[in-house]
Short mmCIF file of C-alpha atoms in Angstrom, two decimals:
data_model
loop_
_atom_site.label_atom_id
_atom_site.label_comp_id
_atom_site.label_asym_id
_atom_site.label_seq_id
_atom_site.Cartn_x
_atom_site.Cartn_y
_atom_site.Cartn_z
CA MET A 391 -0.25 -0.08 -0.23
CA LYS A 392 2.83 2.46 0.58
CA ARG A 393 2.90 3.95 -2.98
CA ALA A 394 -1.09 4.14 -2.78
CA ILE A 395 -0.82 6.16 0.46
CA LEU A 396 2.16 8.06 -1.43
CA ALA A 397 0.02 9.14 -4.80
CA ALA A 398 -3.09 10.07 -2.03
CA SER A 399 -1.10 11.85 -0.18
CA VAL A 400 1.40 14.21 -2.87
CA VAL A 401 -2.92 14.99 -4.17
CA LEU A 402 -4.20 15.78 -0.90
CA GLY A 403 -1.54 18.27 -0.43
CA LEU A 404 -2.26 20.10 -3.39
CA SER A 405 -5.43 21.73 -2.77
CA GLY A 406 -3.71 24.32 -0.71
CA CYS A 407 -0.76 24.67 -2.35
CA GLN A 408 0.71 28.09 -4.05
CA LEU A 409 2.54 27.39 -7.68
CA THR A 410 5.55 29.60 -7.84
CA SER A 411 7.01 30.80 -10.90
CA THR A 412 9.86 29.23 -13.57
CA ALA A 413 12.83 31.05 -12.19
CA ASP A 414 13.64 27.70 -9.51
CA HIS A 415 16.39 26.21 -10.91
CA GLU A 416 17.05 29.37 -13.65
CA ALA A 417 18.64 31.27 -12.35
CA GLU A 418 20.16 33.04 -14.95
CA GLN A 419 16.82 33.89 -16.64
CA ASP A 420 15.18 36.65 -15.30
CA VAL A 421 11.61 35.24 -15.18
CA ALA A 422 8.44 37.93 -15.60
CA PRO A 423 6.01 36.53 -12.33
CA THR A 424 2.87 34.67 -13.73
CA THR A 425 -0.39 34.06 -11.80
CA GLU A 426 -0.45 31.22 -9.29
CA TYR A 427 -3.58 28.80 -9.29
CA PRO A 428 -4.15 25.45 -7.51
CA LEU A 429 -4.41 21.65 -9.66
CA GLN A 430 -7.21 21.10 -10.61
CA GLU A 431 -9.82 19.51 -8.31
CA GLY A 432 -10.77 16.77 -11.03
CA LEU A 433 -6.99 15.29 -10.78
CA GLN A 434 -6.98 15.09 -7.73
CA ARG A 435 -10.28 13.43 -7.21
CA TYR A 436 -9.08 10.48 -9.84
CA ALA A 437 -6.30 10.34 -8.44
CA LEU A 438 -7.52 10.04 -5.14
CA VAL A 439 -10.21 7.06 -6.58
CA HIS A 440 -7.62 5.26 -8.57
CA PRO A 441 -4.41 5.21 -6.10
CA VAL A 442 -1.55 2.46 -7.84
CA GLN A 443 -1.81 -0.39 -5.85
CA ALA A 444 1.83 -1.81 -4.59
CA ASP A 445 0.87 -5.33 -4.79
CA VAL A 446 0.16 -5.22 -8.41
CA ALA A 447 3.64 -3.60 -9.08
CA GLN A 448 5.41 -6.33 -9.99
CA GLN A 449 2.40 -6.68 -12.62
CA GLU A 450 3.07 -3.33 -14.19
CA LYS A 451 6.15 -3.69 -15.08
CA GLU A 452 5.44 -6.74 -17.40
CA LEU A 453 2.55 -4.58 -19.67
CA PRO A 454 3.54 -2.31 -22.09
CA PRO A 455 4.35 1.41 -21.68
CA GLN A 456 0.99 2.02 -23.33
CA LEU A 457 -0.99 0.20 -20.28
CA GLN A 458 1.01 1.29 -17.16
CA ALA A 459 -1.08 3.01 -14.46
CA ASP A 460 1.92 5.77 -14.17
CA ILE A 461 2.36 8.29 -16.82
CA TRP A 462 5.92 8.18 -15.57
CA ASP A 463 6.67 4.14 -16.36
CA ARG A 464 5.38 5.09 -19.49
CA VAL A 465 7.14 7.88 -20.43
CA ARG A 466 10.57 6.37 -18.60
CA MET A 467 10.08 1.91 -20.04
CA GLN A 468 10.80 4.04 -23.93
CA MET A 469 13.80 6.66 -22.88
CA ALA A 470 16.49 5.58 -24.89
CA ILE A 471 19.18 8.45 -24.34
CA GLU A 472 22.39 8.26 -23.35
CA VAL A 473 22.74 10.12 -19.96
CA PRO A 474 26.76 10.30 -20.30
CA ASP A 475 29.26 10.61 -16.50
CA ASN A 476 29.16 14.78 -17.40
CA SER A 477 30.61 17.24 -14.17
CA LEU A 478 27.56 18.99 -15.17
CA VAL A 479 25.10 16.44 -15.56
CA GLN A 480 25.77 15.93 -12.17
CA SER A 481 25.85 19.45 -11.04
CA HIS A 482 22.51 20.05 -12.81
CA ARG A 483 21.55 16.08 -10.66
CA ASP A 484 22.58 17.30 -7.48
CA TRP A 485 20.65 20.49 -7.65
CA TYR A 486 17.34 18.98 -8.63
CA LEU A 487 18.48 15.98 -5.68
CA ARG A 488 18.94 19.09 -2.59
CA HIS A 489 15.19 20.48 -4.17
CA PRO A 490 12.44 18.28 -4.87
CA GLY A 491 10.00 20.00 -3.96
CA TYR A 492 11.31 21.21 -7.20
CA ILE A 493 9.89 17.98 -9.15
CA ASP A 494 6.52 18.00 -7.23
CA ARG A 495 5.03 21.68 -8.40
CA VAL A 496 6.05 20.75 -11.77
CA ALA A 497 4.40 17.63 -11.69
CA GLN A 498 1.31 19.68 -10.32
CA ARG A 499 1.56 22.12 -13.51
CA ALA A 500 2.29 19.76 -16.29
CA ALA A 501 -0.04 16.51 -14.90
CA PRO A 502 -3.65 18.09 -17.05
CA PHE A 503 -1.59 18.54 -20.12
CA LEU A 504 0.84 15.14 -19.59
CA HIS A 505 -0.44 12.27 -21.51
CA LEU A 506 -1.65 14.52 -24.93
CA ILE A 507 2.12 15.50 -24.87
CA VAL A 508 3.58 12.05 -24.78
CA GLU A 509 0.43 10.34 -26.87
CA GLU A 510 1.91 13.17 -29.18
CA ILE A 511 5.46 12.35 -28.64
CA GLU A 512 4.45 8.97 -29.31
CA LYS A 513 3.09 9.53 -32.66
CA ARG A 514 5.91 11.21 -34.04
CA ASN A 515 8.24 8.45 -32.56
CA LEU A 516 10.39 11.16 -31.27
CA PRO A 517 12.31 10.64 -27.84
CA LEU A 518 10.00 10.58 -24.46
CA GLU A 519 12.98 13.14 -22.94
CA LEU A 520 10.93 15.60 -25.00
CA VAL A 521 8.46 15.87 -22.11
CA LEU A 522 11.58 16.81 -19.83
CA VAL A 523 11.81 20.12 -22.03
CA PRO A 524 8.82 21.97 -21.04
CA VAL A 525 10.53 21.61 -17.19
CA VAL A 526 13.62 23.07 -18.24
CA GLU A 527 11.72 26.28 -20.50
CA SER A 528 9.33 27.00 -18.27
CA ALA A 529 8.77 24.96 -15.38
CA TYR A 530 5.33 23.69 -17.18
CA ASP A 531 4.55 26.88 -15.85
CA THR A 532 1.56 28.33 -19.08
CA PHE A 533 2.00 31.46 -18.37
CA ALA A 534 5.55 31.45 -18.21
CA TYR A 535 7.67 34.59 -19.55
CA SER A 536 11.33 35.13 -19.88
CA HIS A 537 13.70 38.03 -20.19
CA GLY A 538 14.06 36.90 -23.92
CA ARG A 539 10.71 37.54 -24.29
CA ALA A 540 8.95 34.07 -24.87
CA SER A 541 5.86 32.36 -23.90
CA GLY A 542 4.01 29.33 -22.96
CA ILE A 543 6.08 26.00 -21.40
CA TRP A 544 8.15 25.44 -24.19
CA GLN A 545 8.92 29.01 -24.35
CA PHE A 546 8.35 30.08 -28.28
CA ILE A 547 9.07 34.17 -28.73
CA PRO A 548 7.21 35.65 -30.97
CA SER A 549 9.03 35.42 -34.40
CA THR A 550 9.91 32.08 -34.41
CA ALA A 551 6.05 30.99 -32.87
CA ARG A 552 4.68 33.13 -36.45
CA HIS A 553 7.51 31.70 -38.32
CA TYR A 554 6.00 27.88 -37.88
CA GLY A 555 2.75 29.17 -37.74
CA LEU A 556 1.75 30.28 -34.47
CA ASP A 557 -1.13 33.08 -34.15
CA ILE A 558 -0.26 35.68 -32.25
CA ASN A 559 -2.93 38.64 -31.69
CA TRP A 560 -4.65 40.76 -29.30
CA TRP A 561 -7.61 37.66 -29.01
CA TYR A 562 -5.02 35.09 -28.19
CA ASP A 563 -1.37 33.81 -27.76
CA GLY A 564 -1.44 30.41 -29.92
CA ARG A 565 2.48 30.75 -27.40
CA ARG A 566 0.30 30.02 -24.73
CA ASP A 567 -2.24 27.80 -26.27
CA VAL A 568 -0.63 24.26 -24.62
CA MET A 569 -1.74 21.69 -27.70
CA ALA A 570 -1.48 23.92 -30.18
CA ALA A 571 2.15 25.05 -29.31
CA THR A 572 2.94 21.31 -28.28
CA THR A 573 2.49 20.57 -31.88
CA THR A 574 4.20 23.78 -33.21
CA ALA A 575 7.57 22.72 -31.17
CA LEU A 576 7.06 18.68 -31.51
CA ASP A 577 6.96 19.38 -35.72
CA TYR A 578 10.19 21.58 -34.55
CA PHE A 579 12.22 19.13 -33.11
CA ASP A 580 11.19 17.09 -35.72
CA ARG A 581 12.82 18.15 -38.26
CA LEU A 582 15.81 19.11 -36.01
CA GLY A 583 16.44 15.82 -35.66
CA GLN A 584 16.87 15.31 -39.18
CA THR A 585 19.16 18.48 -39.40
CA PHE A 586 21.45 16.26 -37.22
CA ASN A 587 20.98 13.17 -38.22
CA GLY A 588 19.07 12.04 -35.43
CA ASP A 589 21.93 12.94 -32.46
CA TRP A 590 19.67 14.64 -29.76
CA LEU A 591 21.99 16.45 -27.67
CA LEU A 592 22.49 18.48 -30.57
CA ALA A 593 18.88 18.32 -32.05
CA LEU A 594 18.07 19.95 -28.19
CA ALA A 595 20.95 22.31 -27.87
CA ALA A 596 19.46 23.75 -31.26
CA TYR A 597 16.40 24.15 -29.86
CA ASN A 598 17.84 26.36 -26.96
CA GLY A 599 20.17 28.51 -29.31
CA GLY A 600 19.24 28.45 -32.26
CA GLN A 601 20.18 25.67 -35.05
CA GLY A 602 22.40 28.41 -37.29
CA ARG A 603 24.40 28.90 -33.02
CA VAL A 604 24.43 25.22 -33.59
CA LEU A 605 25.40 24.25 -37.26
CA GLY A 606 28.02 27.44 -36.48
CA ALA A 607 29.69 26.51 -34.33
CA MET A 608 30.05 22.47 -35.68
CA ARG A 609 31.40 24.29 -38.49
CA ARG A 610 33.80 25.87 -36.63
CA ASN A 611 35.03 22.94 -34.73
CA GLU A 612 35.58 21.12 -37.75
CA GLN A 613 37.50 23.51 -39.81
CA ALA A 614 39.61 23.69 -36.03
CA GLY A 615 39.99 19.62 -36.33
CA LYS A 616 38.11 19.65 -32.93
CA GLY A 617 34.97 17.17 -32.64
CA THR A 618 31.59 17.78 -34.07
CA ASP A 619 29.34 16.61 -30.72
CA PHE A 620 27.55 18.46 -28.40
CA TRP A 621 30.22 17.91 -25.43
CA SER A 622 33.01 18.70 -28.44
CA LEU A 623 30.95 22.67 -28.90
CA ASP A 624 32.62 24.35 -25.94
CA ASN A 625 32.15 28.35 -28.21
CA LEU A 626 28.54 28.16 -27.29
CA PRO A 627 26.67 30.05 -25.20
CA ARG A 628 26.55 29.44 -21.26
CA GLU A 629 22.98 29.15 -21.07
CA THR A 630 22.85 26.03 -23.99
CA ARG A 631 26.03 24.85 -22.63
CA ASN A 632 23.70 23.90 -19.60
CA TYR A 633 20.31 23.19 -20.71
CA VAL A 634 21.25 20.24 -22.35
CA PRO A 635 22.85 18.77 -19.05
CA LYS A 636 19.98 19.85 -17.18
CA ILE A 637 17.69 17.70 -19.77
CA LEU A 638 19.80 15.00 -18.98
CA ALA A 639 20.20 15.45 -15.15
CA LEU A 640 16.28 15.39 -15.02
CA ALA A 641 16.08 12.32 -17.18
CA GLU A 642 18.50 10.94 -15.30
CA LEU A 643 16.80 10.55 -11.90
CA LEU A 644 13.88 9.50 -14.17
CA LYS A 645 15.12 6.65 -15.51
CA GLU A 646 16.63 6.04 -12.56
CA SER A 647 14.48 7.36 -9.85
CA ASP A 648 14.61 3.81 -7.57
CA THR A 649 18.62 4.19 -7.73
CA TRP A 650 18.20 8.20 -6.63
CA ALA A 651 15.35 7.76 -4.47
CA VAL A 652 13.38 10.72 -6.72
CA THR A 653 9.65 10.13 -5.96
CA TRP A 654 7.87 11.84 -9.10
CA PRO A 655 4.40 12.48 -7.95
CA TYR A 656 1.64 9.78 -9.64
CA ILE A 657 -0.23 10.71 -12.34
CA PRO A 658 -2.67 8.67 -14.27
CA ASN A 659 -1.88 7.33 -17.51
CA GLN A 660 -5.38 7.98 -18.85
CA PRO A 661 -6.34 11.35 -20.52
CA VAL A 662 -7.36 13.45 -18.09
CA THR A 663 -8.67 16.17 -20.60
CA GLU A 664 -10.61 16.73 -23.56
CA ILE A 665 -10.55 19.01 -26.80
CA VAL A 666 -13.62 21.02 -27.32
CA ASP A 667 -14.54 22.66 -31.12
CA VAL A 668 -16.69 25.48 -29.92
CA GLY A 669 -17.61 26.52 -33.04
CA GLN A 670 -17.80 29.98 -32.43
CA GLN A 671 -16.58 32.87 -30.21
CA ILE A 672 -17.96 32.31 -26.66
CA ASP A 673 -17.41 34.12 -23.49
CA LEU A 674 -15.49 32.13 -20.95
CA ALA A 675 -17.48 33.52 -18.05
CA LEU A 676 -20.28 31.68 -19.60
CA ALA A 677 -17.97 28.71 -21.39
CA ALA A 678 -16.91 28.38 -17.47
CA GLU A 679 -20.43 28.01 -15.88
CA MET A 680 -21.53 25.62 -18.65
CA ALA A 681 -18.43 23.58 -17.54
CA GLY A 682 -19.49 24.27 -13.97
CA MET A 683 -16.18 25.49 -12.93
CA SER A 684 -14.80 28.67 -12.13
CA LEU A 685 -13.38 31.17 -14.63
CA GLU A 686 -9.86 31.09 -13.34
CA GLU A 687 -9.70 27.21 -13.71
CA LEU A 688 -10.92 26.96 -17.22
CA HIS A 689 -8.85 30.14 -18.29
CA ARG A 690 -5.82 28.01 -16.83
CA TYR A 691 -6.26 25.13 -18.87
CA ASN A 692 -6.63 27.47 -22.39
CA SER A 693 -4.32 30.28 -21.73
CA GLY A 694 -3.67 30.93 -25.12
CA TYR A 695 -6.59 33.36 -25.21
CA ASN A 696 -5.84 36.93 -23.72
CA ARG A 697 -8.98 38.49 -23.14
CA TRP A 698 -12.79 37.40 -21.65
CA ALA A 699 -13.79 35.36 -24.90
CA THR A 700 -12.02 33.05 -27.45
CA ALA A 701 -11.12 34.40 -30.96
CA PRO A 702 -13.52 35.67 -33.61
CA ASP A 703 -11.21 34.28 -35.90
CA GLY A 704 -10.36 31.39 -33.98
CA PRO A 705 -9.24 28.43 -32.65
CA HIS A 706 -12.77 27.62 -31.16
CA THR A 707 -11.35 25.28 -29.41
CA LEU A 708 -11.53 25.12 -24.79
CA LEU A 709 -9.27 21.82 -23.17
CA LEU A 710 -11.84 20.94 -20.14
CA PRO A 711 -10.92 18.35 -17.37
CA SER A 712 -12.78 15.22 -18.87
CA GLU A 713 -15.60 14.81 -16.42
CA ARG A 714 -16.12 18.85 -17.48
CA ALA A 715 -16.16 18.18 -20.95
CA ARG A 716 -19.27 16.39 -20.62
CA ASP A 717 -21.34 18.76 -18.74
CA PHE A 718 -20.18 21.35 -21.42
CA ARG A 719 -21.25 19.49 -24.14
CA THR A 720 -24.35 18.73 -22.81
CA ALA A 721 -24.67 22.65 -22.22
CA MET A 722 -24.24 23.33 -25.58
CA ALA A 723 -26.90 21.14 -27.21
CA ASN A 724 -28.85 22.67 -24.64
CA SER A 725 -28.47 26.46 -25.34
CA ASP A 726 -29.00 28.66 -28.10
CA PRO A 727 -25.37 29.70 -29.89
CA LYS A 728 -26.67 32.91 -30.27
CA ASP A 729 -26.77 33.12 -26.39
CA TRP A 730 -23.01 32.19 -25.63
CA LEU A 731 -21.83 36.30 -26.49
CA ALA A 732 -23.71 39.16 -24.45
CA TRP A 733 -24.49 42.10 -26.91
CA GLN A 734 -24.13 46.05 -26.76
CA ARG A 735 -26.34 47.95 -28.76
CA HIS A 736 -24.17 51.21 -29.61
CA GLN A 737 -25.29 53.68 -31.48
CA VAL A 738 -22.20 55.83 -32.97
CA ARG A 739 -21.74 59.64 -31.95
CA SER A 740 -19.89 62.29 -33.11
CA GLY A 741 -15.94 61.94 -33.78
CA GLU A 742 -16.56 58.21 -32.76
CA SER A 743 -14.30 55.77 -35.38
CA LEU A 744 -14.11 51.71 -34.66
CA ILE A 745 -11.05 51.84 -33.19
CA THR A 746 -12.40 54.29 -30.28
CA ILE A 747 -15.68 52.18 -29.82
CA ALA A 748 -13.52 49.31 -29.91
CA ARG A 749 -11.54 50.11 -27.38
CA ARG A 750 -14.67 51.49 -25.11
CA TYR A 751 -15.93 47.86 -24.84
CA ASN A 752 -12.83 45.99 -24.85
CA THR A 753 -12.41 44.16 -28.51
CA THR A 754 -11.18 44.98 -31.44
CA PRO A 755 -12.42 46.88 -34.95
CA THR A 756 -12.04 43.89 -36.93
CA ALA A 757 -14.60 42.37 -34.52
CA ILE A 758 -16.81 45.01 -34.43
CA GLN A 759 -16.21 44.83 -38.38
CA GLN A 760 -17.14 40.93 -38.64
CA PHE A 761 -20.26 41.00 -36.26
CA ASN A 762 -22.06 44.61 -38.72
CA ASN A 763 -20.75 43.18 -42.14
CA LEU A 764 -18.67 46.23 -42.28
CA SER A 765 -16.61 45.95 -45.45
CA GLY A 766 -14.98 49.28 -44.36
CA THR A 767 -14.03 50.71 -41.44
CA MET A 768 -16.58 53.95 -42.54
CA ILE A 769 -19.09 54.73 -40.19
CA ARG A 770 -21.78 57.47 -39.29
CA ARG A 771 -22.85 58.95 -36.77
CA GLY A 772 -26.68 57.78 -35.99
CA ASP A 773 -26.03 54.38 -36.90
CA TYR A 774 -26.31 51.61 -34.59
CA LEU A 775 -23.87 48.52 -34.07
CA LEU A 776 -23.96 45.48 -32.40
CA ILE A 777 -20.96 45.24 -30.06
CA PRO A 778 -19.49 41.62 -28.33
CA VAL A 779 -19.22 42.38 -24.59
CA ALA A 780 -18.05 40.30 -22.02
CA SER A 781 -21.01 39.19 -19.62
CA GLN A 782 -19.12 39.61 -16.34
CA ASP A 783 -17.33 42.54 -15.15
CA LEU A 784 -13.57 42.78 -16.68
CA GLU A 785 -11.76 42.09 -13.18
CA ARG A 786 -13.42 38.59 -13.11
CA TYR A 787 -11.49 37.65 -16.10
CA THR A 788 -8.26 37.65 -13.82
CA LEU A 789 -5.72 35.94 -15.69
CA SER A 790 -6.46 37.74 -18.73
CA ALA A 791 -3.96 39.86 -19.98
CA GLU A 792 -4.95 42.73 -18.84
CA GLN A 793 -6.02 41.64 -15.10
CA ARG A 794 -2.67 39.75 -15.01
CA LEU A 795 -0.98 43.57 -15.62
CA ALA A 796 -3.09 44.98 -13.10
CA SER A 797 -1.83 42.17 -10.46
CA ALA A 798 1.30 42.58 -11.56
CA GLN A 799 1.27 46.57 -11.39
CA GLY A 800 -0.86 46.53 -8.14
CA ARG A 801 1.57 44.32 -6.02
CA THR A 802 3.59 45.79 -3.72
CA SER A 803 7.11 46.89 -3.19
CA SER A 804 9.78 48.52 -1.31
CA GLY A 805 9.58 52.79 -1.67
CA THR A 806 7.38 55.21 -3.41
CA ARG A 807 5.02 54.12 -6.33
CA VAL A 808 5.25 56.10 -8.40
CA GLU A 809 3.66 56.03 -12.61
CA HIS A 810 5.26 56.89 -16.01
CA ARG A 811 3.24 57.34 -18.93
CA VAL A 812 5.11 56.30 -21.61
CA ALA A 813 6.37 59.02 -24.07
CA ARG A 814 7.20 58.23 -28.09
CA GLY A 815 10.89 57.32 -27.75
CA ASP A 816 11.42 55.98 -24.45
CA THR A 817 12.73 53.21 -23.82
CA LEU A 818 12.92 50.25 -20.36
CA TRP A 819 16.68 51.53 -20.35
CA ASP A 820 16.01 55.09 -20.41
CA LEU A 821 13.45 55.26 -18.02
CA SER A 822 15.72 52.72 -15.71
CA ARG A 823 18.55 55.30 -15.78
CA LYS A 824 15.69 58.31 -14.56
CA TYR A 825 14.41 56.58 -11.69
CA GLY A 826 17.63 54.71 -10.46
CA VAL A 827 16.10 51.01 -10.71
CA THR A 828 17.13 48.23 -12.66
CA VAL A 829 15.44 47.34 -16.04
CA ALA A 830 15.25 43.54 -14.76
CA ASN A 831 12.89 45.44 -11.46
CA LEU A 832 10.98 47.93 -14.00
CA ALA A 833 10.21 44.75 -16.48
CA ARG A 834 9.17 42.79 -13.17
CA TRP A 835 6.84 45.33 -11.39
CA ASN A 836 5.01 45.67 -15.17
CA ASN A 837 4.56 42.21 -16.19
CA MET A 838 6.59 42.26 -19.00
CA ALA A 839 10.42 41.14 -20.40
CA PRO A 840 13.31 43.45 -20.60
CA GLY A 841 13.68 43.02 -24.03
CA ASP A 842 9.82 44.24 -24.43
CA MET A 843 8.72 47.25 -26.31
CA LEU A 844 6.64 50.35 -25.23
CA ARG A 845 4.14 52.08 -26.78
CA PRO A 846 3.33 55.82 -26.43
CA GLY A 847 0.53 56.51 -24.03
CA GLN A 848 1.07 52.69 -21.78
CA THR A 849 1.69 53.19 -18.41
CA LEU A 850 4.24 51.70 -16.05
CA VAL A 851 5.15 51.22 -12.34
CA VAL A 852 8.32 53.07 -10.57
CA TRP A 853 9.28 51.82 -7.24
CA GLN A 854 11.21 54.00 -5.82
CA THR A 855 13.54 54.54 -2.52
CA GLN A 856 14.76 57.50 -1.48
CA ALA A 857 18.57 56.40 -2.68
CA THR A 858 17.42 55.32 -6.11
CA ALA A 859 15.20 58.67 -6.68
CA SER A 860 18.38 60.41 -5.95
CA THR A 861 20.98 58.44 -8.26
CA GLY A 862 18.41 58.46 -10.81
CA THR A 863 17.86 62.59 -10.90
CA THR A 864 21.60 62.67 -11.46
CA ALA A 865 21.11 59.99 -13.81
CA SER A 866 18.96 61.51 -15.82
CA THR A 867 20.52 65.64 -16.49
CA SER A 868 22.53 63.89 -18.78
CA THR A 869 21.34 64.96 -22.82
CA PRO A 870 21.46 61.84 -25.53
CA VAL A 871 23.41 62.02 -28.00
CA VAL A 872 22.29 59.76 -30.47
CA ARG A 873 24.78 58.17 -33.42
CA THR A 874 24.09 55.89 -36.51
CA ILE A 875 27.15 53.58 -36.56
CA GLN A 876 28.06 50.20 -38.12
CA TYR A 877 29.50 47.73 -36.29
CA GLN A 878 30.99 44.48 -37.14
CA VAL A 879 30.59 41.35 -35.39
CA ARG A 880 32.98 39.46 -33.73
CA SER A 881 33.59 35.65 -33.25
CA GLY A 882 31.40 35.12 -30.15
CA ASP A 883 29.04 38.11 -30.27
CA SER A 884 25.56 37.78 -29.25
CA LEU A 885 22.54 40.08 -29.95
CA ALA A 886 22.51 40.32 -25.79
CA ARG A 887 26.08 40.68 -25.69
CA ILE A 888 26.03 43.26 -27.86
CA ALA A 889 22.82 45.10 -26.44
CA SER A 890 24.68 45.32 -23.43
CA ARG A 891 27.86 46.67 -24.66
CA PHE A 892 25.91 49.86 -26.12
CA ARG A 893 23.17 49.95 -23.96
CA VAL A 894 20.52 49.08 -26.42
CA SER A 895 17.88 46.40 -26.24
CA ILE A 896 17.88 43.63 -28.00
CA ALA A 897 15.11 44.27 -29.57
CA ASP A 898 15.89 47.11 -30.92
CA ILE A 899 18.69 45.81 -32.57
CA GLU A 900 15.95 42.91 -34.42
CA GLN A 901 13.88 45.57 -35.65
CA TRP A 902 16.90 47.98 -36.88
CA ASN A 903 18.18 45.38 -38.93
CA SER A 904 15.27 43.01 -39.88
CA ILE A 905 16.76 39.80 -38.15
CA SER A 906 15.10 37.84 -35.38
CA ARG A 907 16.45 36.04 -32.01
CA ASP A 908 17.28 32.70 -33.31
CA ARG A 909 19.35 34.02 -35.91
CA PHE A 910 22.45 32.98 -35.67
CA LEU A 911 25.05 35.84 -36.51
CA GLN A 912 28.31 35.43 -38.66
CA PRO A 913 31.51 37.16 -37.59
CA GLY A 914 31.99 40.16 -39.74
CA GLN A 915 28.51 40.73 -40.51
CA ARG A 916 27.67 44.55 -40.14
CA LEU A 917 24.68 45.86 -38.16
CA THR A 918 22.52 49.61 -37.89
CA LEU A 919 22.77 50.54 -34.18
CA HIS A 920 21.91 54.15 -32.95
CA VAL A 921 23.54 54.34 -29.74
CA ASP A 922 23.57 57.06 -27.01
CA VAL A 923 27.25 58.06 -27.21
CA THR A 924 27.00 59.88 -23.64
CA ARG A 925 26.57 56.09 -22.36
CA VAL A 926 29.64 54.38 -23.99
CA ASN A 927 32.75 54.72 -25.26
CA ILE A 928 32.96 53.69 -28.98
#
């Protein structure tokens, strides 16, 4: 009964557990704070009703992977990547052993999605070790947002996400849609596996550091008469050199969990969630009511939706706990789809435009056009428009983009709270100097990444102490002198290194040179930079 008691105790302990952000083992990664949430109740009940009995443990081992009771056993039995006796792997393995709570928290977050992800990996005949990639990337936090503008459990940056077909718009961010992002990530891994001839250490390194960067490192090693395997590529970025060993360390602890006395919390090897195609836009609050769930819980499962409803142009799918999916389908069949959105009849006033009306009702001009069969943006005073609106107060949609920002900006910190309205030309770096704070803190206070672009009119929260206020006043007295320079890329340069040297943002460099972050920089390549010469020595 030992395993049955352990499974029950792990699940029982989750009901009051508050989950943290992804920064546990990512000290080098400045991760924006994310919404905390408990594991969904349906999965708790499932694990309590279906514990694994110790007296059938031996029989389980004789069953094929797909018939194992525990999803981790299903993964464990199919792991194939060899883990070498390497000092970096040992170092990260020791860290995980010293922090067993980390694996518990990650497993809690992964539980609703793991079965779906494992099945997708198996369909493609890819290594089952790939289920560990989101552990390192995001700790399976669906709202994870990193210093490099990467989002979701697979941590796609915007340019890569769009390149591989994920939509990112006002209503929807496919990077946070667990299943859409999983499909895209596995498409990418499939291609990387072919590119590197089945060498999965190189493929994992390329997923983190960029395919071009890894191929370039291999080419330079080959020219120098060195090995081209992952362990020989000593010119990769530090983050990538540690990334692969972290995954291998987790793989060893999972595959040899008995040897290392590591407990991976029991997760049933059965579908616990289902994807329901609604067919049209639906208010998330109404969907939660139809499914018998809290709005926050439903939104956590469907974290790709940025606002109060699914996207007008799709996707129109909802990921739901299996028992809730049945209730939801029944409610769909017994309701009129016209009632799945609330409506407001609006009479156009003098001076109004689709943009101003959309802002008032927290929707988009395109949505208003679609619902009113408008071919253009021209509207006339006195016209009536039907506007889709949220059925609940917007504050109730606690995981929408606006409320996540409000939550971050509402957190109390030390010092005096100052609100700054962004003016044209402002950057996080400029404002950090003005107020005497760090860029990392400024981003964290406003639920941003340090490389994010600012919008004129945007409101930022700054927490100033007396000391930083004094520093900021002094620092902001110099007048910027901006000069355009042509910088020639040197061996070992990265966008982050260049941005740090010239005190500009990575996003600025990308915009000035029409390049994406995952593009490998070539020695000799020229970049256009607009540099404040009062800040740096050129």
